[in-house]
């Protein structure tokens, strides 16, 4: 193992925690991302609770999702979280309109949560934990943690297990309610379960990564390698060599 294969340890524990917090905030959207995730579903269930009108509830949820995207675009901010919310709402609206059952507005999101939970677990069992694939580019380490940073890979595996099990527990609550509860009961429980499981998973991810070795900055390595190659090429160029001979 070369020195490049070892994560640097000159970063203090506080700095490492701060970097981890910033990366998690960027990856998962922070407070604003949570608002954009919760607001459409909250508006849907609120309006449906009041007037039991599927069409107005769906239109309101879709409209607020589009407004959130427009606001992001106007502020020239990243729109990935807002767009993901729009796609989720669109699928829910189409599905509910197709079946005529307002409860089906929530079904695509529930199926997505179940699929995501299984993805976290399966990828971890396969040795490529999903949370590492998500956060690797954010930490500028890409997939270096797989072979060169085993302590960090272990932390990603723990975090992925946490995400998978937390989301499975959430599904274990929601799917029985889909069959047994009415639309408003399911909707309010789903809204209530939007943020707490997410925050728990993010907090556990932070705990695991804050104790893990520092990430290997592969982008800095590539830049250093390119600079070294350019310096070597310049030193070996004929013009430089000829000048050296003349000077001798």
PDB file of C-alpha atoms in Angstrom:
ATOM      1  CA  UNK A   1       0.000   0.000   0.000  1.00  0.00           C
ATOM      2  CA  UNK A   2       1.375   3.342  -1.041  1.00  0.00           C
ATOM      3  CA  UNK A   3       1.006   6.562   0.856  1.00  0.00           C
ATOM      4  CA  UNK A   4      -1.747   7.592  -1.542  1.00  0.00           C
ATOM      5  CA  UNK A   5      -3.708   4.535  -0.527  1.00  0.00           C
ATOM      6  CA  UNK A   6      -3.890   5.685   3.080  1.00  0.00           C
ATOM      7  CA  UNK A   7      -6.465   8.276   4.092  1.00  0.00           C
ATOM      8  CA  UNK A   8      -4.891  11.413   5.379  1.00  0.00           C
ATOM      9  CA  UNK A   9      -5.100  11.851   9.145  1.00  0.00           C
ATOM     10  CA  UNK A  10      -4.078  15.493   9.467  1.00  0.00           C
ATOM     11  CA  UNK A  11      -7.685  16.610   9.699  1.00  0.00           C
ATOM     12  CA  UNK A  12      -8.912  17.104  13.215  1.00  0.00           C
ATOM     13  CA  UNK A  13     -11.927  15.238  14.522  1.00  0.00           C
ATOM     14  CA  UNK A  14     -13.957  18.457  14.553  1.00  0.00           C
ATOM     15  CA  UNK A  15     -13.041  19.228  10.960  1.00  0.00           C
ATOM     16  CA  UNK A  16     -13.953  15.688   9.919  1.00  0.00           C
ATOM     17  CA  UNK A  17     -17.343  16.001  11.576  1.00  0.00           C
ATOM     18  CA  UNK A  18     -17.938  19.379   9.940  1.00  0.00           C
ATOM     19  CA  UNK A  19     -17.075  17.974   6.511  1.00  0.00           C
ATOM     20  CA  UNK A  20     -19.380  15.008   7.092  1.00  0.00           C
ATOM     21  CA  UNK A  21     -22.236  17.273   8.174  1.00  0.00           C
ATOM     22  CA  UNK A  22     -21.800  19.492   5.105  1.00  0.00           C
ATOM     23  CA  UNK A  23     -21.710  16.478   2.783  1.00  0.00           C
ATOM     24  CA  UNK A  24     -24.848  14.955   4.287  1.00  0.00           C
ATOM     25  CA  UNK A  25     -26.599  18.325   4.103  1.00  0.00           C
ATOM     26  CA  UNK A  26     -25.710  18.593   0.407  1.00  0.00           C
ATOM     27  CA  UNK A  27     -26.602  15.002  -0.435  1.00  0.00           C
ATOM     28  CA  UNK A  28     -29.987  14.930   1.262  1.00  0.00           C
ATOM     29  CA  UNK A  29     -31.092  18.512   0.724  1.00  0.00           C
ATOM     30  CA  UNK A  30     -31.170  19.777   4.292  1.00  0.00           C
ATOM     31  CA  UNK A  31     -34.206  21.520   5.737  1.00  0.00           C
ATOM     32  CA  UNK A  32     -35.385  22.832   2.395  1.00  0.00           C
ATOM     33  CA  UNK A  33     -35.217  19.385   0.830  1.00  0.00           C
ATOM     34  CA  UNK A  34     -37.323  17.985   3.659  1.00  0.00           C
ATOM     35  CA  UNK A  35     -39.919  20.724   3.179  1.00  0.00           C
ATOM     36  CA  UNK A  36     -40.101  19.981  -0.545  1.00  0.00           C
ATOM     37  CA  UNK A  37     -40.569  16.302   0.246  1.00  0.00           C
ATOM     38  CA  UNK A  38     -43.321  16.769   2.813  1.00  0.00           C
ATOM     39  CA  UNK A  39     -45.347  19.715   1.502  1.00  0.00           C
ATOM     40  CA  UNK A  40     -47.128  18.107  -1.515  1.00  0.00           C
ATOM     41  CA  UNK A  41     -48.330  15.101   0.471  1.00  0.00           C
ATOM     42  CA  UNK A  42     -49.334  17.309   3.388  1.00  0.00           C
ATOM     43  CA  UNK A  43     -51.379  19.545   1.107  1.00  0.00           C
ATOM     44  CA  UNK A  44     -53.033  16.531  -0.546  1.00  0.00           C
ATOM     45  CA  UNK A  45     -54.167  14.919   2.702  1.00  0.00           C
ATOM     46  CA  UNK A  46     -55.250  18.275   4.199  1.00  0.00           C
ATOM     47  CA  UNK A  47     -57.520  19.144   1.282  1.00  0.00           C
ATOM     48  CA  UNK A  48     -58.847  15.607   1.006  1.00  0.00           C
ATOM     49  CA  UNK A  49     -59.605  15.548   4.724  1.00  0.00           C
ATOM     50  CA  UNK A  50     -61.666  18.724   4.304  1.00  0.00           C
ATOM     51  CA  UNK A  51     -63.642  18.079   1.123  1.00  0.00           C
ATOM     52  CA  UNK A  52     -62.956  14.419   0.104  1.00  0.00           C
ATOM     53  CA  UNK A  53     -62.290  15.632  -3.448  1.00  0.00           C
ATOM     54  CA  UNK A  54     -59.563  13.613  -5.171  1.00  0.00           C
ATOM     55  CA  UNK A  55     -59.200  15.979  -8.128  1.00  0.00           C
ATOM     56  CA  UNK A  56     -58.694  19.168  -6.127  1.00  0.00           C
ATOM     57  CA  UNK A  57     -56.346  17.422  -3.728  1.00  0.00           C
ATOM     58  CA  UNK A  58     -54.253  16.072  -6.597  1.00  0.00           C
ATOM     59  CA  UNK A  59     -54.188  19.390  -8.448  1.00  0.00           C
ATOM     60  CA  UNK A  60     -53.073  21.235  -5.302  1.00  0.00           C
ATOM     61  CA  UNK A  61     -50.276  18.741  -4.600  1.00  0.00           C
ATOM     62  CA  UNK A  62     -49.040  18.907  -8.173  1.00  0.00           C
ATOM     63  CA  UNK A  63     -49.250  22.694  -8.274  1.00  0.00           C
ATOM     64  CA  UNK A  64     -47.180  23.194  -5.125  1.00  0.00           C
ATOM     65  CA  UNK A  65     -44.574  20.750  -6.455  1.00  0.00           C
ATOM     66  CA  UNK A  66     -44.242  22.770  -9.639  1.00  0.00           C
ATOM     67  CA  UNK A  67     -44.017  26.014  -7.670  1.00  0.00           C
ATOM     68  CA  UNK A  68     -41.135  24.578  -5.640  1.00  0.00           C
ATOM     69  CA  UNK A  69     -39.285  23.732  -8.853  1.00  0.00           C
ATOM     70  CA  UNK A  70     -39.894  27.202 -10.284  1.00  0.00           C
ATOM     71  CA  UNK A  71     -38.581  28.795  -7.099  1.00  0.00           C
ATOM     72  CA  UNK A  72     -35.449  26.640  -7.293  1.00  0.00           C
ATOM     73  CA  UNK A  73     -34.923  27.611 -10.932  1.00  0.00           C
ATOM     74  CA  UNK A  74     -35.482  31.299 -10.207  1.00  0.00           C
ATOM     75  CA  UNK A  75     -32.874  31.164  -7.443  1.00  0.00           C
ATOM     76  CA  UNK A  76     -30.508  29.223  -9.730  1.00  0.00           C
ATOM     77  CA  UNK A  77     -30.315  26.531  -7.085  1.00  0.00           C
ATOM     78  CA  UNK A  78     -30.046  22.763  -7.509  1.00  0.00           C
ATOM     79  CA  UNK A  79     -33.415  21.291  -8.445  1.00  0.00           C
ATOM     80  CA  UNK A  80     -32.789  17.582  -7.941  1.00  0.00           C
ATOM     81  CA  UNK A  81     -34.797  17.381  -4.713  1.00  0.00           C
ATOM     82  CA  UNK A  82     -37.650  19.488  -6.066  1.00  0.00           C
ATOM     83  CA  UNK A  83     -37.757  17.499  -9.313  1.00  0.00           C
ATOM     84  CA  UNK A  84     -37.782  14.210  -7.432  1.00  0.00           C
ATOM     85  CA  UNK A  85     -40.771  15.534  -5.503  1.00  0.00           C
ATOM     86  CA  UNK A  86     -42.541  16.483  -8.728  1.00  0.00           C
ATOM     87  CA  UNK A  87     -41.994  13.053 -10.265  1.00  0.00           C
ATOM     88  CA  UNK A  88     -43.300  11.381  -7.122  1.00  0.00           C
ATOM     89  CA  UNK A  89     -46.404  13.559  -7.080  1.00  0.00           C
ATOM     90  CA  UNK A  90     -47.028  13.055 -10.813  1.00  0.00           C
ATOM     91  CA  UNK A  91     -46.882   9.268 -10.454  1.00  0.00           C
ATOM     92  CA  UNK A  92     -49.167   9.446  -7.439  1.00  0.00           C
ATOM     93  CA  UNK A  93     -51.674  11.697  -9.205  1.00  0.00           C
ATOM     94  CA  UNK A  94     -51.741   9.571 -12.363  1.00  0.00           C
ATOM     95  CA  UNK A  95     -52.136   6.371 -10.383  1.00  0.00           C
ATOM     96  CA  UNK A  96     -54.933   7.768  -8.190  1.00  0.00           C
ATOM     97  CA  UNK A  97     -56.769   9.255 -11.173  1.00  0.00           C
ATOM     98  CA  UNK A  98     -56.472   5.980 -13.077  1.00  0.00           C
ATOM     99  CA  UNK A  99     -57.869   3.837 -10.267  1.00  0.00           C
ATOM    100  CA  UNK A 100     -60.256   6.441  -8.863  1.00  0.00           C
ATOM    101  CA  UNK A 101     -59.009   5.611  -5.367  1.00  0.00           C
ATOM    102  CA  UNK A 102     -57.475   8.555  -3.501  1.00  0.00           C
ATOM    103  CA  UNK A 103     -55.463   6.163  -1.353  1.00  0.00           C
ATOM    104  CA  UNK A 104     -53.481   5.158  -4.443  1.00  0.00           C
ATOM    105  CA  UNK A 105     -51.925   8.636  -4.497  1.00  0.00           C
ATOM    106  CA  UNK A 106     -49.545   7.303  -1.844  1.00  0.00           C
ATOM    107  CA  UNK A 107     -48.879   3.865  -3.352  1.00  0.00           C
ATOM    108  CA  UNK A 108     -46.051   4.782  -5.809  1.00  0.00           C
ATOM    109  CA  UNK A 109     -44.133   6.515  -3.017  1.00  0.00           C
ATOM    110  CA  UNK A 110     -44.634   3.529  -0.724  1.00  0.00           C
ATOM    111  CA  UNK A 111     -43.387   1.137  -3.396  1.00  0.00           C
ATOM    112  CA  UNK A 112     -40.396   3.402  -3.985  1.00  0.00           C
ATOM    113  CA  UNK A 113     -39.600   3.344  -0.268  1.00  0.00           C
ATOM    114  CA  UNK A 114     -39.781  -0.452  -0.235  1.00  0.00           C
ATOM    115  CA  UNK A 115     -37.563  -0.702  -3.314  1.00  0.00           C
ATOM    116  CA  UNK A 116     -35.061   1.730  -1.798  1.00  0.00           C
ATOM    117  CA  UNK A 117     -34.949  -0.256   1.436  1.00  0.00           C
ATOM    118  CA  UNK A 118     -34.202  -3.450  -0.489  1.00  0.00           C
ATOM    119  CA  UNK A 119     -31.581  -1.625  -2.577  1.00  0.00           C
ATOM    120  CA  UNK A 120     -29.726  -0.533   0.573  1.00  0.00           C
ATOM    121  CA  UNK A 121     -29.723  -4.081   1.924  1.00  0.00           C
ATOM    122  CA  UNK A 122     -28.893  -5.906  -1.324  1.00  0.00           C
ATOM    123  CA  UNK A 123     -26.056  -3.557  -2.298  1.00  0.00           C
ATOM    124  CA  UNK A 124     -24.568  -3.875   1.169  1.00  0.00           C
ATOM    125  CA  UNK A 125     -24.666  -7.678   0.957  1.00  0.00           C
ATOM    126  CA  UNK A 126     -23.018  -7.384  -2.469  1.00  0.00           C
ATOM    127  CA  UNK A 127     -20.127  -5.352  -0.994  1.00  0.00           C
ATOM    128  CA  UNK A 128     -21.066  -2.013  -2.590  1.00  0.00           C
ATOM    129  CA  UNK A 129     -23.291  -0.290  -0.007  1.00  0.00           C
ATOM    130  CA  UNK A 130     -25.623   2.172  -1.644  1.00  0.00           C
ATOM    131  CA  UNK A 131     -24.898   5.006   0.766  1.00  0.00           C
ATOM    132  CA  UNK A 132     -21.253   4.841  -0.348  1.00  0.00           C
ATOM    133  CA  UNK A 133     -22.301   5.131  -3.986  1.00  0.00           C
ATOM    134  CA  UNK A 134     -24.408   8.186  -3.086  1.00  0.00           C
ATOM    135  CA  UNK A 135     -21.890   9.969  -0.866  1.00  0.00           C
ATOM    136  CA  UNK A 136     -18.645   8.935  -2.585  1.00  0.00           C
ATOM    137  CA  UNK A 137     -18.817  11.688  -5.232  1.00  0.00           C
ATOM    138  CA  UNK A 138     -19.886  14.223  -2.589  1.00  0.00           C
ATOM    139  CA  UNK A 139     -16.764  13.454  -0.547  1.00  0.00           C
ATOM    140  CA  UNK A 140     -14.668  13.450  -3.769  1.00  0.00           C
ATOM    141  CA  UNK A 141     -13.608   9.866  -3.049  1.00  0.00           C
ATOM    142  CA  UNK A 142     -15.781   8.142  -5.669  1.00  0.00           C
ATOM    143  CA  UNK A 143     -15.274   4.367  -5.169  1.00  0.00           C
ATOM    144  CA  UNK A 144     -11.838   4.556  -3.535  1.00  0.00           C
ATOM    145  CA  UNK A 145     -13.408   3.355  -0.278  1.00  0.00           C
ATOM    146  CA  UNK A 146     -14.089  -0.084  -1.774  1.00  0.00           C
ATOM    147  CA  UNK A 147     -10.477  -1.226  -2.062  1.00  0.00           C
ATOM    148  CA  UNK A 148      -8.297   1.421  -0.451  1.00  0.00           C
ATOM    149  CA  UNK A 149     -10.202   2.515   2.634  1.00  0.00           C
ATOM    150  CA  UNK A 150     -11.693  -0.530   4.411  1.00  0.00           C
ATOM    151  CA  UNK A 151     -12.609   1.404   7.549  1.00  0.00           C
ATOM    152  CA  UNK A 152     -14.702   3.783   5.498  1.00  0.00           C
ATOM    153  CA  UNK A 153     -16.311   0.920   3.576  1.00  0.00           C
ATOM    154  CA  UNK A 154     -17.341  -0.608   6.898  1.00  0.00           C
ATOM    155  CA  UNK A 155     -18.925   2.688   7.951  1.00  0.00           C
ATOM    156  CA  UNK A 156     -20.832   2.901   4.668  1.00  0.00           C
ATOM    157  CA  UNK A 157     -22.050  -0.666   5.179  1.00  0.00           C
ATOM    158  CA  UNK A 158     -23.325   0.153   8.674  1.00  0.00           C
ATOM    159  CA  UNK A 159     -25.062   3.282   7.384  1.00  0.00           C
ATOM    160  CA  UNK A 160     -26.672   1.374   4.512  1.00  0.00           C
ATOM    161  CA  UNK A 161     -27.944  -1.280   6.910  1.00  0.00           C
ATOM    162  CA  UNK A 162     -29.421   1.501   9.027  1.00  0.00           C
ATOM    163  CA  UNK A 163     -31.185   3.072   6.051  1.00  0.00           C
ATOM    164  CA  UNK A 164     -32.483  -0.271   4.806  1.00  0.00           C
ATOM    165  CA  UNK A 165     -33.855  -1.430   8.154  1.00  0.00           C
ATOM    166  CA  UNK A 166     -35.387   1.945   9.011  1.00  0.00           C
ATOM    167  CA  UNK A 167     -37.162   2.124   5.658  1.00  0.00           C
ATOM    168  CA  UNK A 168     -38.356  -1.485   6.022  1.00  0.00           C
ATOM    169  CA  UNK A 169     -39.789  -0.625   9.430  1.00  0.00           C
ATOM    170  CA  UNK A 170     -41.571   2.337   7.848  1.00  0.00           C
ATOM    171  CA  UNK A 171     -43.032   0.055   5.174  1.00  0.00           C
ATOM    172  CA  UNK A 172     -44.136  -2.403   7.852  1.00  0.00           C
ATOM    173  CA  UNK A 173     -46.321   0.382   9.273  1.00  0.00           C
ATOM    174  CA  UNK A 174     -47.611   1.865   6.013  1.00  0.00           C
ATOM    175  CA  UNK A 175     -48.562  -1.166   3.923  1.00  0.00           C
ATOM    176  CA  UNK A 176     -51.003  -2.646   6.474  1.00  0.00           C
ATOM    177  CA  UNK A 177     -52.567   0.817   6.761  1.00  0.00           C
ATOM    178  CA  UNK A 178     -52.929   0.927   2.972  1.00  0.00           C
ATOM    179  CA  UNK A 179     -55.182  -2.101   3.178  1.00  0.00           C
ATOM    180  CA  UNK A 180     -57.010  -1.424   6.441  1.00  0.00           C
ATOM    181  CA  UNK A 181     -57.142   2.350   6.992  1.00  0.00           C
ATOM    182  CA  UNK A 182     -58.982   5.005   5.027  1.00  0.00           C
ATOM    183  CA  UNK A 183     -57.292   7.644   2.884  1.00  0.00           C
ATOM    184  CA  UNK A 184     -57.070  10.349   5.516  1.00  0.00           C
ATOM    185  CA  UNK A 185     -55.709   7.999   8.192  1.00  0.00           C
ATOM    186  CA  UNK A 186     -53.065   6.651   5.822  1.00  0.00           C
ATOM    187  CA  UNK A 187     -52.195  10.145   4.622  1.00  0.00           C
ATOM    188  CA  UNK A 188     -51.662  11.642   8.064  1.00  0.00           C
ATOM    189  CA  UNK A 189     -49.595   8.680   9.242  1.00  0.00           C
ATOM    190  CA  UNK A 190     -47.494   8.882   6.088  1.00  0.00           C
ATOM    191  CA  UNK A 191     -46.901  12.609   6.582  1.00  0.00           C
ATOM    192  CA  UNK A 192     -45.973  11.987  10.221  1.00  0.00           C
ATOM    193  CA  UNK A 193     -43.466   9.326   9.144  1.00  0.00           C
ATOM    194  CA  UNK A 194     -41.794  11.459   6.472  1.00  0.00           C
ATOM    195  CA  UNK A 195     -39.250  13.266   8.627  1.00  0.00           C
ATOM    196  CA  UNK A 196     -38.452  11.271  11.815  1.00  0.00           C
ATOM    197  CA  UNK A 197     -37.174   8.068  10.101  1.00  0.00           C
ATOM    198  CA  UNK A 198     -35.213  10.196   7.638  1.00  0.00           C
ATOM    199  CA  UNK A 199     -33.579  12.206  10.406  1.00  0.00           C
ATOM    200  CA  UNK A 200     -32.744   9.024  12.330  1.00  0.00           C
ATOM    201  CA  UNK A 201     -31.080   7.490   9.260  1.00  0.00           C
ATOM    202  CA  UNK A 202     -29.123  10.677   8.520  1.00  0.00           C
ATOM    203  CA  UNK A 203     -28.015  10.947  12.155  1.00  0.00           C
ATOM    204  CA  UNK A 204     -26.804   7.328  12.208  1.00  0.00           C
ATOM    205  CA  UNK A 205     -24.965   7.920   8.932  1.00  0.00           C
ATOM    206  CA  UNK A 206     -23.256  10.937  10.479  1.00  0.00           C
ATOM    207  CA  UNK A 207     -22.305   8.917  13.580  1.00  0.00           C
ATOM    208  CA  UNK A 208     -20.768   6.097  11.530  1.00  0.00           C
ATOM    209  CA  UNK A 209     -18.905   8.370   9.108  1.00  0.00           C
ATOM    210  CA  UNK A 210     -17.672  10.777  11.782  1.00  0.00           C
ATOM    211  CA  UNK A 211     -15.811   7.848  13.374  1.00  0.00           C
ATOM    212  CA  UNK A 212     -14.542   6.478  10.050  1.00  0.00           C
ATOM    213  CA  UNK A 213     -11.164   7.221   8.395  1.00  0.00           C
ATOM    214  CA  UNK A 214     -11.053  10.369   6.291  1.00  0.00           C
ATOM    215  CA  UNK A 215     -12.011  10.009   2.616  1.00  0.00           C
ATOM    216  CA  UNK A 216      -9.324   9.721  -0.045  1.00  0.00           C
ATOM    217  CA  UNK A 217      -9.652  12.694  -2.392  1.00  0.00           C
ATOM    218  CA  UNK A 218      -9.237  10.956  -5.749  1.00  0.00           C
ATOM    219  CA  UNK A 219      -9.790  14.208  -7.618  1.00  0.00           C
ATOM    220  CA  UNK A 220      -6.768  15.756  -5.880  1.00  0.00           C
ATOM    221  CA  UNK A 221      -4.782  12.613  -6.692  1.00  0.00           C
ATOM    222  CA  UNK A 222      -5.685  12.823 -10.375  1.00  0.00           C
ATOM    223  CA  UNK A 223      -4.797  16.510 -10.473  1.00  0.00           C
ATOM    224  CA  UNK A 224      -1.451  15.802  -8.796  1.00  0.00           C
ATOM    225  CA  UNK A 225      -0.741  12.981 -11.252  1.00  0.00           C
ATOM    226  CA  UNK A 226      -1.578  15.227 -14.206  1.00  0.00           C
ATOM    227  CA  UNK A 227       0.686  17.983 -12.875  1.00  0.00           C
ATOM    228  CA  UNK A 228       3.527  15.521 -12.338  1.00  0.00           C
ATOM    229  CA  UNK A 229       3.126  14.124 -15.848  1.00  0.00           C
ATOM    230  CA  UNK A 230       3.086  17.619 -17.332  1.00  0.00           C
ATOM    231  CA  UNK A 231       6.212  18.612 -15.389  1.00  0.00           C
ATOM    232  CA  UNK A 232       7.977  15.449 -16.531  1.00  0.00           C
ATOM    233  CA  UNK A 233       6.996  16.081 -20.139  1.00  0.00           C
ATOM    234  CA  UNK A 234       8.215  19.666 -19.986  1.00  0.00           C
ATOM    235  CA  UNK A 235      11.534  18.656 -18.440  1.00  0.00           C
ATOM    236  CA  UNK A 236      12.055  16.032 -21.149  1.00  0.00           C
ATOM    237  CA  UNK A 237      11.075  18.258 -24.102  1.00  0.00           C
ATOM    238  CA  UNK A 238      13.787  18.881 -26.810  1.00  0.00           C
ATOM    239  CA  UNK A 239      13.741  22.632 -26.290  1.00  0.00           C
ATOM    240  CA  UNK A 240      14.596  22.313 -22.630  1.00  0.00           C
ATOM    241  CA  UNK A 241      17.245  19.666 -23.313  1.00  0.00           C
ATOM    242  CA  UNK A 242      18.869  21.722 -26.051  1.00  0.00           C
ATOM    243  CA  UNK A 243      18.984  24.779 -23.817  1.00  0.00           C
ATOM    244  CA  UNK A 244      20.669  22.740 -21.110  1.00  0.00           C
ATOM    245  CA  UNK A 245      23.292  21.494 -23.586  1.00  0.00           C
ATOM    246  CA  UNK A 246      24.013  25.014 -24.799  1.00  0.00           C
ATOM    247  CA  UNK A 247      24.320  26.290 -21.269  1.00  0.00           C
ATOM    248  CA  UNK A 248      26.846  23.508 -20.519  1.00  0.00           C
TER     249      UNK A 248
END
